[in-house]
mmCIF file of C-alpha atoms in Angstrom:
data_model
loop_
_atom_site.group_PDB
_atom_site.id
_atom_site.type_symbol
_atom_site.label_atom_id
_atom_site.label_comp_id
_atom_site.label_asym_id
_atom_site.label_seq_id
_atom_site.Cartn_x
_atom_site.Cartn_y
_atom_site.Cartn_z
ATOM 1 C CA MET A 1 -0.279 8.877 -0.884
ATOM 2 C CA ASP A 2 2.375 9.051 1.870
ATOM 3 C CA PRO A 3 4.544 6.260 3.142
ATOM 4 C CA ILE A 4 2.690 6.362 6.488
ATOM 5 C CA ALA A 5 -0.613 5.696 4.976
ATOM 6 C CA HIS A 6 0.729 2.880 2.637
ATOM 7 C CA SER A 7 2.367 1.174 5.694
ATOM 8 C CA LEU A 8 -0.759 1.465 7.948
ATOM 9 C CA ALA A 9 -3.029 0.072 4.962
ATOM 10 C CA GLY A 10 -0.600 -2.822 4.502
ATOM 11 C CA ALA A 11 -0.624 -3.565 8.110
ATOM 12 C CA LEU A 12 -4.367 -3.184 8.532
ATOM 13 C CA ILE A 13 -5.005 -5.470 5.465
ATOM 14 C CA ALA A 14 -2.722 -8.092 6.855
ATOM 15 C CA ARG A 15 -4.430 -8.282 10.123
ATOM 16 C CA THR A 16 -7.988 -8.750 8.655
ATOM 17 C CA HIS A 17 -7.122 -12.627 8.787
ATOM 18 C CA ALA A 18 -5.546 -14.186 11.684
ATOM 19 C CA SER A 19 -2.628 -16.376 10.717
ATOM 20 C CA ARG A 20 0.141 -18.232 12.517
ATOM 21 C CA THR A 21 2.358 -18.126 9.486
ATOM 22 C CA LYS A 22 5.231 -15.821 10.247
ATOM 23 C CA GLY A 23 5.995 -12.839 7.874
ATOM 24 C CA LEU A 24 2.626 -12.510 5.994
ATOM 25 C CA ALA A 25 1.982 -8.928 7.666
ATOM 26 C CA LEU A 26 5.631 -8.044 6.911
ATOM 27 C CA ALA A 27 5.210 -9.131 3.270
ATOM 28 C CA CYS A 28 1.972 -7.098 2.981
ATOM 29 C CA VAL A 29 3.613 -3.981 4.440
ATOM 30 C CA LEU A 30 6.593 -4.125 2.108
ATOM 31 C CA GLY A 31 4.239 -4.767 -0.664
ATOM 32 C CA ALA A 32 2.505 -1.493 0.193
ATOM 33 C CA LEU A 33 5.807 0.330 0.289
ATOM 34 C CA VAL A 34 7.830 -1.032 -2.555
ATOM 35 C CA PRO A 35 6.396 0.737 -5.610
ATOM 36 C CA ASP A 36 7.688 4.025 -4.207
ATOM 37 C CA ILE A 37 11.226 2.438 -4.776
ATOM 38 C CA ASP A 38 11.204 4.661 -7.736
ATOM 39 C CA ILE A 39 12.410 7.413 -5.627
ATOM 40 C CA VAL A 40 15.952 6.434 -6.565
ATOM 41 C CA ILE A 41 15.105 8.270 -9.804
ATOM 42 C CA THR A 42 15.839 11.422 -7.772
ATOM 43 C CA PHE A 43 19.580 10.650 -8.072
ATOM 44 C CA PHE A 44 19.300 11.562 -11.812
ATOM 45 C CA SER A 45 17.382 14.646 -11.442
ATOM 46 C CA ARG A 46 14.291 16.016 -9.726
ATOM 47 C CA GLN A 47 12.843 16.808 -13.053
ATOM 48 C CA THR A 48 13.229 13.221 -14.137
ATOM 49 C CA TYR A 49 11.452 12.198 -10.779
ATOM 50 C CA MET A 50 8.657 14.505 -11.387
ATOM 51 C CA PHE A 51 7.890 12.701 -14.834
ATOM 52 C CA GLU A 52 8.706 9.201 -14.021
ATOM 53 C CA HIS A 53 7.374 8.843 -10.443
ATOM 54 C CA ARG A 54 4.479 6.541 -10.367
ATOM 55 C CA GLY A 55 5.292 5.008 -13.686
ATOM 56 C CA PHE A 56 6.519 1.538 -14.189
ATOM 57 C CA THR A 57 6.709 0.695 -10.456
ATOM 58 C CA HIS A 58 2.945 1.794 -10.220
ATOM 59 C CA SER A 59 1.761 -0.030 -13.312
ATOM 60 C CA PHE A 60 0.120 -3.424 -14.439
ATOM 61 C CA LEU A 61 3.449 -4.342 -15.868
ATOM 62 C CA GLY A 62 5.413 -3.462 -12.746
ATOM 63 C CA PHE A 63 2.918 -5.433 -10.446
ATOM 64 C CA ILE A 64 4.567 -8.917 -10.646
ATOM 65 C CA PRO A 65 8.305 -7.506 -10.233
ATOM 66 C CA MET A 66 7.249 -5.227 -7.303
ATOM 67 C CA SER A 67 5.197 -7.979 -5.484
ATOM 68 C CA LEU A 68 8.142 -10.391 -6.066
ATOM 69 C CA LEU A 69 10.794 -7.894 -4.650
ATOM 70 C CA ALA A 70 8.598 -7.374 -1.586
ATOM 71 C CA ALA A 71 8.097 -11.113 -0.942
ATOM 72 C CA TRP A 72 11.783 -11.806 -1.606
ATOM 73 C CA ALA A 73 12.680 -9.169 0.856
ATOM 74 C CA ALA A 74 10.218 -10.498 3.530
ATOM 75 C CA GLN A 75 11.555 -14.025 2.977
ATOM 76 C CA PHE A 76 15.262 -12.796 3.305
ATOM 77 C CA TRP A 77 14.389 -11.173 6.566
ATOM 78 C CA LEU A 78 12.467 -14.172 7.905
ATOM 79 C CA ARG A 79 15.431 -16.531 7.017
ATOM 80 C CA ARG A 80 17.859 -14.260 8.771
ATOM 81 C CA ARG A 81 15.773 -14.868 11.978
ATOM 82 C CA GLY A 82 15.534 -18.466 11.643
ATOM 83 C CA HIS A 83 11.990 -18.617 10.252
ATOM 84 C CA HIS A 84 10.419 -20.139 7.154
ATOM 85 C CA SER A 85 7.198 -19.233 5.343
ATOM 86 C CA PRO A 86 5.897 -20.674 2.074
ATOM 87 C CA PHE A 87 7.078 -18.260 -0.711
ATOM 88 C CA PRO A 88 3.618 -18.439 -2.563
ATOM 89 C CA LEU A 89 1.777 -16.904 0.597
ATOM 90 C CA LEU A 90 4.453 -14.211 1.049
ATOM 91 C CA TRP A 91 4.047 -13.410 -2.620
ATOM 92 C CA LEU A 92 0.259 -13.213 -2.365
ATOM 93 C CA MET A 93 0.396 -11.088 0.614
ATOM 94 C CA ALA A 94 2.996 -8.826 -1.034
ATOM 95 C CA GLY A 95 0.783 -8.643 -3.936
ATOM 96 C CA ILE A 96 -2.136 -7.499 -2.084
ATOM 97 C CA GLY A 97 0.099 -4.851 -0.416
ATOM 98 C CA VAL A 98 1.183 -3.713 -3.913
ATOM 99 C CA ALA A 99 -2.445 -3.600 -5.069
ATOM 100 C CA SER A 100 -3.341 -1.440 -2.092
ATOM 101 C CA HIS A 101 -0.526 1.059 -3.005
ATOM 102 C CA LEU A 102 -1.737 1.315 -6.541
ATOM 103 C CA TYR A 103 -5.260 1.808 -5.355
ATOM 104 C CA LEU A 104 -4.500 4.560 -2.764
ATOM 105 C CA ASP A 105 -2.114 6.492 -5.232
ATOM 106 C CA LEU A 106 -4.844 6.265 -7.904
ATOM 107 C CA CYS A 107 -7.076 7.922 -5.544
ATOM 108 C CA THR A 108 -4.921 11.116 -5.322
ATOM 109 C CA SER A 109 -4.725 14.025 -7.800
ATOM 110 C CA TRP A 110 -1.331 12.935 -9.006
ATOM 111 C CA GLY A 111 -2.552 9.573 -10.193
ATOM 112 C CA ILE A 112 -0.509 6.580 -11.611
ATOM 113 C CA MET A 113 0.601 5.525 -14.934
ATOM 114 C CA LEU A 114 -1.436 2.200 -14.747
ATOM 115 C CA LEU A 115 -0.784 1.386 -18.369
ATOM 116 C CA TRP A 116 2.924 2.301 -18.489
ATOM 117 C CA PRO A 117 4.728 2.570 -21.008
ATOM 118 C CA ASP A 118 1.740 4.590 -21.972
ATOM 119 C CA ARG A 119 2.344 7.776 -20.076
ATOM 120 C CA THR A 120 -1.327 8.675 -19.356
ATOM 121 C CA ARG A 121 -1.841 9.321 -15.701
ATOM 122 C CA PHE A 122 -5.152 7.874 -14.133
ATOM 123 C CA ALA A 123 -6.265 9.822 -11.165
ATOM 124 C CA TRP A 124 -9.543 9.771 -9.214
ATOM 125 C CA ASP A 125 -8.446 12.814 -7.270
ATOM 126 C CA CYS A 126 -10.691 12.197 -4.272
ATOM 127 C CA LEU A 127 -7.978 11.815 -1.329
ATOM 128 C CA PHE A 128 -5.174 13.988 -0.189
ATOM 129 C CA ILE A 129 -1.644 12.876 -0.611
ATOM 130 C CA VAL A 130 -0.921 13.489 3.150
ATOM 131 C CA ASP A 131 -4.019 13.344 5.320
ATOM 132 C CA PRO A 132 -3.380 12.779 9.278
ATOM 133 C CA TRP A 133 -7.190 12.160 9.462
ATOM 134 C CA TYR A 134 -6.833 9.372 7.084
ATOM 135 C CA TRP A 135 -3.897 7.871 9.089
ATOM 136 C CA ALA A 136 -6.256 7.874 12.257
ATOM 137 C CA LEU A 137 -8.798 5.958 10.191
ATOM 138 C CA PHE A 138 -5.974 3.299 9.680
ATOM 139 C CA SER A 139 -4.343 3.552 13.094
ATOM 140 C CA ILE A 140 -7.272 3.322 15.451
ATOM 141 C CA PRO A 141 -8.493 -0.097 14.348
ATOM 142 C CA LEU A 142 -4.925 -1.371 13.963
ATOM 143 C CA ALA A 143 -4.046 -0.238 17.472
ATOM 144 C CA LEU A 144 -7.269 -1.741 19.018
ATOM 145 C CA SER A 145 -6.419 -5.139 17.253
ATOM 146 C CA PHE A 146 -3.307 -5.277 19.244
ATOM 147 C CA TRP A 147 -5.024 -4.510 22.356
ATOM 148 C CA PHE A 148 -7.934 -6.743 21.846
ATOM 149 C CA ARG A 149 -6.091 -9.739 20.097
ATOM 150 C CA GLN A 150 -9.213 -12.091 20.283
ATOM 151 C CA ARG A 151 -11.029 -9.592 17.972
ATOM 152 C CA GLN A 152 -8.151 -8.704 15.815
ATOM 153 C CA ALA A 153 -9.632 -9.772 12.575
ATOM 154 C CA LEU A 154 -12.991 -8.240 13.279
ATOM 155 C CA LEU A 155 -11.760 -4.844 14.285
ATOM 156 C CA CYS A 156 -9.481 -4.774 11.114
ATOM 157 C CA ARG A 157 -12.437 -5.637 8.868
ATOM 158 C CA VAL A 158 -14.612 -2.961 10.556
ATOM 159 C CA GLY A 159 -11.622 -0.517 10.177
ATOM 160 C CA LEU A 160 -11.288 -1.323 6.371
ATOM 161 C CA SER A 161 -15.156 -1.003 6.087
ATOM 162 C CA LEU A 162 -14.955 2.408 7.504
ATOM 163 C CA ILE A 163 -12.181 3.326 5.220
ATOM 164 C CA VAL A 164 -14.331 2.165 2.354
ATOM 165 C CA LEU A 165 -17.011 4.336 3.449
ATOM 166 C CA TYR A 166 -14.492 7.344 3.687
ATOM 167 C CA HIS A 167 -13.461 6.636 0.082
ATOM 168 C CA CYS A 168 -17.100 6.688 -1.073
ATOM 169 C CA LEU A 169 -17.798 9.963 0.928
ATOM 170 C CA ALA A 170 -14.596 11.624 -0.531
ATOM 171 C CA ALA A 171 -15.611 10.638 -4.098
ATOM 172 C CA PHE A 172 -19.213 11.798 -3.541
ATOM 173 C CA ASN A 173 -17.882 15.236 -2.149
ATOM 174 C CA HIS A 174 -15.408 15.582 -4.947
ATOM 175 C CA ARG A 175 -18.118 14.875 -7.522
ATOM 176 C CA GLN A 176 -20.322 17.561 -5.897
ATOM 177 C CA ALA A 177 -17.741 20.137 -5.804
#
């Protein structure tokens, strides 16, 4: 899945529950993006990247370090702006973001090495890696939640429900094909 879809997913998930605690949405979005930090592998070689991408950072073993990294980054950003949020809440939201990242990448044809260091890739192969229509499924309820703030959580929950239906339809169509 591409970074746009991961960012939108993290933002939509974070807005399903209204909270006055600063930084929770940021932690969720950072969590939804941080597993792709393995792009630094391209500095070694493109071939290494092709073999190692979606390895440790996309595994059960990498889940805690990735969620901690995202939570620490969110906390650092908040402190630089004079805000404070409880770290356990930031870590929870970052963990939810990381989980969404793993799930979305699992749904693609490239898959993830969920049991790393075992190099087996698990892939459900029911979603495209880059899909502008999929971005719209995330973007529309997210945009509406900013416009209709009193219905923010409801709009985002409905949006996530539609995305779940889309996933079910994509899986059904893949199976039929």
